[in-house]
Amino acid sequence: MSYKSGFVSVIGRPNVGKSTLLNTVTGQKIAIMSDKPQTTRNTIRGVITNKECQLILIDTPGIHKPKTKLGEYMVNVASETIKEVDLVLFLVEANAQPGAQDINIIQQLKQVKTPVFLILNKVDLVSKDKLLAIIDSYSKLMDFKAIIPISALKNDGIDIILKEALDYIPEGPQFFSEDMLTDQPEKVIAAEMIREKVLLNLDDEVPHGVGVEVTSFKEREDGLINIQATIYCEKSSHKGIIIGKQGSMLKKIGSAARYEIERLLDTKIFLELWVKVKSDWRNSDNMLKTLGYKTNKN
């Protein structure tokens, strides 16, 4: 059989497990995770390479009703990828009937010719009878090429997705080297790891208004990497919360981020964090560009 290679977009509403799926299939944490909506802001590519094929899975921001320019960018990014890939994995929760956001996504999927798999995640949280009822509901909304129940967290059913995907992936050479797991630059992943720790350690209101820019990423002669990063927030009160009493919260965020980045880079790092206030930065074109949220129009 000839070698196959192609691009697969993973879409769905926020918090259905898209980043968990990407991390599971690649075997390494390349996409940040939290229980907060809109954790993923950009497309992240995970590369799976074996003897039969190379699949590039694209983790996309959750499709939601945007309230800022950043939100609009995120939704556009997710919507555009479904037109440019060989296969779409529409990820939903196996324990919930289709909601308004799911139906909206299905309407978008019907507008393109890209084949679509329905992937029901978190199957370990639902009874068989309820799962069958939910599958029936989705089947009435769209004719999916495959319907696959999985648990991304427990790596259950992932092999079925990869096997079924082969029927829709074209023949072609590898796009990336065999040892490559993502096309994300280390600098970008470091910024995302820092943002993840902000998401995990702070209350709901603050994280949505936080962006992270790695301003310096330099390897020293002794192999240690110096990383300097700025955490942007939208209010002075948020800056105080991020820094914490006598710098305690910023130290906690930095320590947790340093651990994750060292695991990723397999080397020691020295991490310096600053916090700056940029009012309403999520509606600033310049700030969106600075933080890497660029569209083809920019």
mmCIF file of C-alpha atoms in Angstrom:
data_model
loop_
_atom_site.group_PDB
_atom_site.id
_atom_site.type_symbol
_atom_site.label_atom_id
_atom_site.label_comp_id
_atom_site.label_asym_id
_atom_site.label_seq_id
_atom_site.Cartn_x
_atom_site.Cartn_y
_atom_site.Cartn_z
ATOM 1 C CA MET A 1 0.000 0.000 0.000
ATOM 2 C CA SER A 2 1.260 3.475 -0.874
ATOM 3 C CA TYR A 3 2.180 5.877 1.912
ATOM 4 C CA LYS A 4 -0.505 8.369 2.962
ATOM 5 C CA SER A 5 -0.281 11.798 4.558
ATOM 6 C CA GLY A 6 -2.856 14.441 5.313
ATOM 7 C CA PHE A 7 -4.375 17.010 7.633
ATOM 8 C CA VAL A 8 -7.164 16.354 10.141
ATOM 9 C CA SER A 9 -8.990 19.174 11.930
ATOM 10 C CA VAL A 10 -10.374 18.606 15.438
ATOM 11 C CA ILE A 11 -13.304 20.943 16.064
ATOM 12 C CA GLY A 12 -16.078 21.319 18.610
ATOM 13 C CA ARG A 13 -17.429 23.665 21.209
ATOM 14 C CA PRO A 14 -15.232 24.659 24.179
ATOM 15 C CA ASN A 15 -14.239 22.073 26.788
ATOM 16 C CA VAL A 16 -15.116 18.870 24.914
ATOM 17 C CA GLY A 17 -11.563 17.495 25.111
ATOM 18 C CA LYS A 18 -9.905 18.571 21.841
ATOM 19 C CA SER A 19 -6.543 19.358 23.446
ATOM 20 C CA THR A 20 -6.657 16.159 25.509
ATOM 21 C CA LEU A 21 -7.142 14.183 22.290
ATOM 22 C CA LEU A 22 -4.178 15.908 20.651
ATOM 23 C CA ASN A 23 -1.913 15.240 23.625
ATOM 24 C CA THR A 24 -3.004 11.600 23.787
ATOM 25 C CA VAL A 25 -2.407 10.804 20.118
ATOM 26 C CA THR A 26 1.035 12.432 20.093
ATOM 27 C CA GLY A 27 2.046 10.968 23.453
ATOM 28 C CA GLN A 28 3.292 14.333 24.704
ATOM 29 C CA LYS A 29 1.747 17.469 26.133
ATOM 30 C CA ILE A 30 1.824 19.971 23.294
ATOM 31 C CA ALA A 31 -1.571 21.617 23.893
ATOM 32 C CA ILE A 32 -2.463 23.259 27.195
ATOM 33 C CA MET A 33 -5.537 22.134 29.108
ATOM 34 C CA SER A 34 -7.857 23.583 31.721
ATOM 35 C CA ASP A 35 -11.536 23.420 32.635
ATOM 36 C CA LYS A 36 -11.999 27.042 31.545
ATOM 37 C CA PRO A 37 -13.744 27.754 28.214
ATOM 38 C CA GLN A 38 -11.650 29.040 25.296
ATOM 39 C CA THR A 39 -8.370 27.699 26.685
ATOM 40 C CA THR A 40 -7.063 27.053 23.162
ATOM 41 C CA ARG A 41 -6.710 30.311 21.227
ATOM 42 C CA ASN A 42 -4.737 29.257 18.156
ATOM 43 C CA THR A 43 -4.392 26.218 15.930
ATOM 44 C CA ILE A 44 -1.922 23.662 17.269
ATOM 45 C CA ARG A 45 -0.639 20.880 15.048
ATOM 46 C CA GLY A 46 0.206 17.468 16.428
ATOM 47 C CA VAL A 47 2.075 15.040 14.169
ATOM 48 C CA ILE A 48 1.466 11.273 14.198
ATOM 49 C CA THR A 49 3.872 9.228 12.096
ATOM 50 C CA ASN A 50 3.885 5.478 11.516
ATOM 51 C CA LYS A 51 4.744 2.995 8.740
ATOM 52 C CA GLU A 52 1.440 3.568 6.935
ATOM 53 C CA CYS A 53 0.856 7.272 7.199
ATOM 54 C CA GLN A 54 1.570 10.665 8.671
ATOM 55 C CA LEU A 55 -1.444 12.493 10.093
ATOM 56 C CA ILE A 56 -1.269 16.120 11.135
ATOM 57 C CA LEU A 57 -4.030 16.741 13.691
ATOM 58 C CA ILE A 58 -5.019 20.376 14.092
ATOM 59 C CA ASP A 59 -6.406 21.340 17.498
ATOM 60 C CA THR A 60 -8.645 24.384 17.062
ATOM 61 C CA PRO A 61 -10.210 26.923 19.439
ATOM 62 C CA GLY A 62 -13.683 26.025 20.656
ATOM 63 C CA ILE A 63 -16.426 27.493 18.469
ATOM 64 C CA HIS A 64 -18.462 29.914 20.581
ATOM 65 C CA LYS A 65 -20.285 33.245 20.331
ATOM 66 C CA PRO A 66 -17.444 35.817 20.340
ATOM 67 C CA LYS A 67 -17.535 38.980 22.438
ATOM 68 C CA THR A 68 -14.110 40.441 21.528
ATOM 69 C CA LYS A 69 -11.790 40.664 18.517
ATOM 70 C CA LEU A 70 -9.774 37.834 20.065
ATOM 71 C CA GLY A 71 -12.954 35.764 20.241
ATOM 72 C CA GLU A 72 -13.755 36.554 16.605
ATOM 73 C CA TYR A 73 -10.236 35.526 15.602
ATOM 74 C CA MET A 74 -10.542 32.225 17.489
ATOM 75 C CA VAL A 75 -13.869 31.319 15.880
ATOM 76 C CA ASN A 76 -12.595 32.281 12.397
ATOM 77 C CA VAL A 77 -9.491 30.123 12.867
ATOM 78 C CA ALA A 78 -11.600 27.094 13.797
ATOM 79 C CA SER A 79 -14.124 27.655 10.999
ATOM 80 C CA GLU A 80 -11.493 28.176 8.282
ATOM 81 C CA THR A 81 -9.607 24.948 8.992
ATOM 82 C CA ILE A 82 -12.568 22.748 8.048
ATOM 83 C CA LYS A 83 -12.255 23.955 4.446
ATOM 84 C CA GLU A 84 -8.529 23.251 4.166
ATOM 85 C CA VAL A 85 -8.125 19.722 5.581
ATOM 86 C CA ASP A 86 -8.681 16.166 4.362
ATOM 87 C CA LEU A 87 -10.871 15.115 7.298
ATOM 88 C CA VAL A 88 -12.756 16.749 10.190
ATOM 89 C CA LEU A 89 -13.167 15.175 13.622
ATOM 90 C CA PHE A 90 -16.239 16.782 15.208
ATOM 91 C CA LEU A 91 -15.748 16.220 18.922
ATOM 92 C CA VAL A 92 -18.761 16.233 21.256
ATOM 93 C CA GLU A 93 -19.478 15.019 24.773
ATOM 94 C CA ALA A 94 -20.880 11.483 24.865
ATOM 95 C CA ASN A 95 -22.998 12.291 27.916
ATOM 96 C CA ALA A 96 -24.939 15.249 26.488
ATOM 97 C CA GLN A 97 -27.581 15.731 23.815
ATOM 98 C CA PRO A 98 -26.732 18.155 20.959
ATOM 99 C CA GLY A 99 -26.852 21.753 22.138
ATOM 100 C CA ALA A 100 -27.246 25.019 20.238
ATOM 101 C CA GLN A 101 -23.471 25.341 19.695
ATOM 102 C CA ASP A 102 -23.215 21.765 18.395
ATOM 103 C CA ILE A 103 -26.071 22.370 15.952
ATOM 104 C CA ASN A 104 -24.416 25.607 14.784
ATOM 105 C CA ILE A 105 -21.176 23.725 14.075
ATOM 106 C CA ILE A 106 -23.067 21.036 12.160
ATOM 107 C CA GLN A 107 -24.627 23.733 9.966
ATOM 108 C CA GLN A 108 -21.105 24.945 9.134
ATOM 109 C CA LEU A 109 -19.921 21.397 8.409
ATOM 110 C CA LYS A 110 -22.770 20.910 5.948
ATOM 111 C CA GLN A 111 -21.450 23.842 3.899
ATOM 112 C CA VAL A 112 -18.153 22.105 3.039
ATOM 113 C CA LYS A 113 -17.284 18.919 1.162
ATOM 114 C CA THR A 114 -14.751 17.732 3.760
ATOM 115 C CA PRO A 115 -15.675 14.298 5.219
ATOM 116 C CA VAL A 116 -16.656 14.422 8.892
ATOM 117 C CA PHE A 117 -16.336 11.876 11.712
ATOM 118 C CA LEU A 118 -18.494 12.290 14.805
ATOM 119 C CA ILE A 119 -16.279 11.612 17.835
ATOM 120 C CA LEU A 120 -18.155 11.142 21.117
ATOM 121 C CA ASN A 121 -15.649 11.852 23.894
ATOM 122 C CA LYS A 122 -15.868 10.986 27.613
ATOM 123 C CA VAL A 123 -17.670 7.734 26.822
ATOM 124 C CA ASP A 124 -16.589 6.421 30.238
ATOM 125 C CA LEU A 125 -19.043 8.852 31.857
ATOM 126 C CA VAL A 126 -22.220 7.593 30.190
ATOM 127 C CA SER A 127 -24.360 4.436 30.161
ATOM 128 C CA LYS A 128 -24.735 2.443 26.949
ATOM 129 C CA ASP A 129 -28.449 3.243 26.599
ATOM 130 C CA LYS A 130 -27.891 6.970 26.977
ATOM 131 C CA LEU A 131 -24.951 6.833 24.541
ATOM 132 C CA LEU A 132 -27.099 5.129 21.891
ATOM 133 C CA ALA A 133 -29.795 7.787 22.325
ATOM 134 C CA ILE A 134 -27.248 10.577 21.874
ATOM 135 C CA ILE A 135 -25.763 8.886 18.795
ATOM 136 C CA ASP A 136 -29.274 8.636 17.352
ATOM 137 C CA SER A 137 -29.871 12.362 17.943
ATOM 138 C CA TYR A 138 -26.673 13.354 16.153
ATOM 139 C CA SER A 139 -27.299 10.906 13.292
ATOM 140 C CA LYS A 140 -30.562 12.706 12.516
ATOM 141 C CA LEU A 141 -28.710 16.017 12.189
ATOM 142 C CA MET A 142 -26.007 14.957 9.717
ATOM 143 C CA ASP A 143 -24.737 11.998 7.723
ATOM 144 C CA PHE A 144 -21.339 11.353 9.324
ATOM 145 C CA LYS A 145 -18.737 9.175 7.574
ATOM 146 C CA ALA A 146 -18.038 7.429 10.903
ATOM 147 C CA ILE A 147 -19.320 7.637 14.488
ATOM 148 C CA ILE A 148 -16.697 6.690 17.070
ATOM 149 C CA PRO A 149 -17.123 6.745 20.884
ATOM 150 C CA ILE A 150 -13.828 7.391 22.725
ATOM 151 C CA SER A 151 -12.245 8.462 25.980
ATOM 152 C CA ALA A 152 -9.373 10.786 25.045
ATOM 153 C CA LEU A 153 -8.220 10.909 28.660
ATOM 154 C CA LYS A 154 -7.991 7.114 28.944
ATOM 155 C CA ASN A 155 -6.713 6.531 25.376
ATOM 156 C CA ASP A 156 -9.750 4.386 24.589
ATOM 157 C CA GLY A 157 -10.916 4.241 20.966
ATOM 158 C CA ILE A 158 -8.120 6.440 19.590
ATOM 159 C CA ASP A 159 -6.742 3.575 17.497
ATOM 160 C CA ILE A 160 -10.128 3.236 15.782
ATOM 161 C CA ILE A 161 -10.050 6.905 14.737
ATOM 162 C CA LEU A 162 -6.584 6.523 13.223
ATOM 163 C CA LYS A 163 -7.559 3.325 11.399
ATOM 164 C CA GLU A 164 -10.803 4.752 9.972
ATOM 165 C CA ALA A 165 -9.064 7.997 8.986
ATOM 166 C CA LEU A 166 -6.807 6.144 6.540
ATOM 167 C CA ASP A 167 -9.736 5.719 4.133
ATOM 168 C CA TYR A 168 -9.987 9.505 3.723
ATOM 169 C CA ILE A 169 -6.324 10.507 3.686
ATOM 170 C CA PRO A 170 -4.634 10.920 0.269
ATOM 171 C CA GLU A 171 -1.405 9.299 -0.824
ATOM 172 C CA GLY A 172 1.624 11.497 -0.342
ATOM 173 C CA PRO A 173 5.031 11.998 1.286
ATOM 174 C CA GLN A 174 5.691 12.946 4.894
ATOM 175 C CA PHE A 175 5.312 16.654 5.593
ATOM 176 C CA PHE A 176 7.392 16.498 8.786
ATOM 177 C CA SER A 177 10.340 14.441 10.025
ATOM 178 C CA GLU A 178 9.508 11.194 11.853
ATOM 179 C CA ASP A 179 10.624 12.488 15.277
ATOM 180 C CA MET A 180 8.561 15.698 15.083
ATOM 181 C CA LEU A 181 5.474 15.834 17.311
ATOM 182 C CA THR A 182 4.374 19.425 16.654
ATOM 183 C CA ASP A 183 5.228 22.393 14.450
ATOM 184 C CA GLN A 184 4.814 24.784 17.381
ATOM 185 C CA PRO A 185 8.043 26.718 18.120
ATOM 186 C CA GLU A 186 9.424 26.090 21.625
ATOM 187 C CA LYS A 187 8.993 29.800 22.398
ATOM 188 C CA VAL A 188 5.264 29.607 21.626
ATOM 189 C CA ILE A 189 4.759 26.431 23.675
ATOM 190 C CA ALA A 190 6.575 28.045 26.620
ATOM 191 C CA ALA A 191 4.186 31.020 26.491
ATOM 192 C CA GLU A 192 1.211 28.665 26.420
ATOM 193 C CA MET A 193 2.528 26.650 29.384
ATOM 194 C CA ILE A 194 2.754 29.862 31.406
ATOM 195 C CA ARG A 195 -0.795 30.838 30.402
ATOM 196 C CA GLU A 196 -2.039 27.387 31.392
ATOM 197 C CA LYS A 197 -0.723 27.884 34.930
ATOM 198 C CA VAL A 198 -2.526 31.224 35.118
ATOM 199 C CA LEU A 199 -5.725 29.454 34.045
ATOM 200 C CA LEU A 200 -5.294 26.726 36.632
ATOM 201 C CA ASN A 201 -4.447 28.979 39.566
ATOM 202 C CA LEU A 202 -6.792 31.942 39.194
ATOM 203 C CA ASP A 203 -10.560 32.494 39.353
ATOM 204 C CA ASP A 204 -12.700 32.612 36.221
ATOM 205 C CA GLU A 205 -12.730 36.383 35.687
ATOM 206 C CA VAL A 206 -8.974 36.955 35.387
ATOM 207 C CA PRO A 207 -7.697 34.252 32.960
ATOM 208 C CA HIS A 208 -9.884 35.316 30.019
ATOM 209 C CA GLY A 209 -8.124 38.685 30.032
ATOM 210 C CA VAL A 210 -4.614 37.229 30.191
ATOM 211 C CA GLY A 211 -2.119 36.928 27.364
ATOM 212 C CA VAL A 212 1.513 35.829 27.542
ATOM 213 C CA GLU A 213 4.463 37.002 25.441
ATOM 214 C CA VAL A 214 7.878 35.362 25.682
ATOM 215 C CA THR A 215 10.196 38.317 25.115
ATOM 216 C CA SER A 216 13.489 36.426 25.396
ATOM 217 C CA PHE A 217 14.425 32.766 24.836
ATOM 218 C CA LYS A 218 18.211 32.236 24.971
ATOM 219 C CA GLU A 219 20.345 29.159 25.563
ATOM 220 C CA ARG A 220 23.452 29.741 27.685
ATOM 221 C CA GLU A 221 26.818 28.073 27.175
ATOM 222 C CA ASP A 222 26.147 25.726 30.105
ATOM 223 C CA GLY A 223 22.935 24.471 28.374
ATOM 224 C CA LEU A 224 20.509 26.277 30.701
ATOM 225 C CA ILE A 225 17.836 28.281 28.882
ATOM 226 C CA ASN A 226 16.928 31.803 30.005
ATOM 227 C CA ILE A 227 13.279 32.638 29.376
ATOM 228 C CA GLN A 228 11.747 36.035 30.029
ATOM 229 C CA ALA A 229 7.994 36.465 29.651
ATOM 230 C CA THR A 230 5.356 39.123 30.204
ATOM 231 C CA ILE A 231 1.855 38.304 31.410
ATOM 232 C CA TYR A 232 -0.621 40.893 30.118
ATOM 233 C CA CYS A 233 -3.902 41.567 31.907
ATOM 234 C CA GLU A 234 -6.649 44.138 31.384
ATOM 235 C CA LYS A 235 -7.088 45.663 34.855
ATOM 236 C CA SER A 236 -4.821 46.885 37.658
ATOM 237 C CA SER A 237 -6.855 44.813 40.107
ATOM 238 C CA HIS A 238 -6.105 41.710 38.012
ATOM 239 C CA LYS A 239 -2.399 42.528 38.102
ATOM 240 C CA GLY A 240 -2.533 42.490 41.880
ATOM 241 C CA ILE A 241 -4.291 39.116 41.874
ATOM 242 C CA ILE A 242 -1.763 37.599 39.454
ATOM 243 C CA ILE A 243 1.191 38.828 41.515
ATOM 244 C CA GLY A 244 -0.411 37.901 44.839
ATOM 245 C CA LYS A 245 0.613 38.838 48.366
ATOM 246 C CA GLN A 246 4.354 39.504 48.379
ATOM 247 C CA GLY A 247 4.562 37.936 44.927
ATOM 248 C CA SER A 248 3.274 34.565 46.122
ATOM 249 C CA MET A 249 0.886 33.837 43.221
ATOM 250 C CA LEU A 250 3.358 34.878 40.519
ATOM 251 C CA LYS A 251 5.975 32.670 42.169
ATOM 252 C CA LYS A 252 3.507 29.742 42.205
ATOM 253 C CA ILE A 253 2.636 30.264 38.525
ATOM 254 C CA GLY A 254 6.313 30.549 37.587
ATOM 255 C CA SER A 255 7.323 27.429 39.513
ATOM 256 C CA ALA A 256 4.581 25.297 37.923
ATOM 257 C CA ALA A 257 5.330 26.664 34.430
ATOM 258 C CA ARG A 258 9.057 26.079 34.831
ATOM 259 C CA TYR A 259 8.427 22.417 35.710
ATOM 260 C CA GLU A 260 6.284 21.881 32.579
ATOM 261 C CA ILE A 261 8.707 23.694 30.260
ATOM 262 C CA GLU A 262 11.702 21.757 31.629
ATOM 263 C CA ARG A 263 9.864 18.487 30.945
ATOM 264 C CA LEU A 264 9.129 19.603 27.401
ATOM 265 C CA LEU A 265 12.643 20.866 26.592
ATOM 266 C CA ASP A 266 14.422 18.202 28.652
ATOM 267 C CA THR A 267 16.761 20.795 30.144
ATOM 268 C CA LYS A 268 16.919 23.228 33.057
ATOM 269 C CA ILE A 269 15.507 26.710 32.526
ATOM 270 C CA PHE A 270 15.649 30.050 34.326
ATOM 271 C CA LEU A 271 12.241 31.737 34.090
ATOM 272 C CA GLU A 272 11.553 35.406 34.773
ATOM 273 C CA LEU A 273 7.968 36.695 34.730
ATOM 274 C CA TRP A 274 6.592 40.229 34.622
ATOM 275 C CA VAL A 275 2.975 41.412 34.755
ATOM 276 C CA LYS A 276 1.735 44.403 32.737
ATOM 277 C CA VAL A 277 -1.677 46.023 32.366
ATOM 278 C CA LYS A 278 -2.947 46.554 28.810
ATOM 279 C CA SER A 279 -6.528 47.771 28.991
ATOM 280 C CA ASP A 280 -8.900 45.945 26.621
ATOM 281 C CA TRP A 281 -6.000 44.275 24.785
ATOM 282 C CA ARG A 282 -8.328 41.585 23.425
ATOM 283 C CA ASN A 283 -9.817 44.236 21.135
ATOM 284 C CA SER A 284 -6.444 45.684 20.072
ATOM 285 C CA ASP A 285 -5.198 44.617 16.617
ATOM 286 C CA ASN A 286 -1.614 45.479 17.564
ATOM 287 C CA MET A 287 -1.707 43.427 20.767
ATOM 288 C CA LEU A 288 -3.331 40.471 19.008
ATOM 289 C CA LYS A 289 -0.471 40.516 16.478
ATOM 290 C CA THR A 290 2.121 40.865 19.243
ATOM 291 C CA LEU A 291 0.757 37.781 21.004
ATOM 292 C CA GLY A 292 0.659 35.729 17.795
ATOM 293 C CA TYR A 293 -3.049 35.859 17.034
ATOM 294 C CA LYS A 294 -2.723 36.700 13.351
ATOM 295 C CA THR A 295 -5.178 36.135 10.545
ATOM 296 C CA ASN A 296 -4.434 35.918 6.843
ATOM 297 C CA LYS A 297 -5.775 39.455 6.517
ATOM 298 C CA ASN A 298 -3.223 40.883 8.989
#
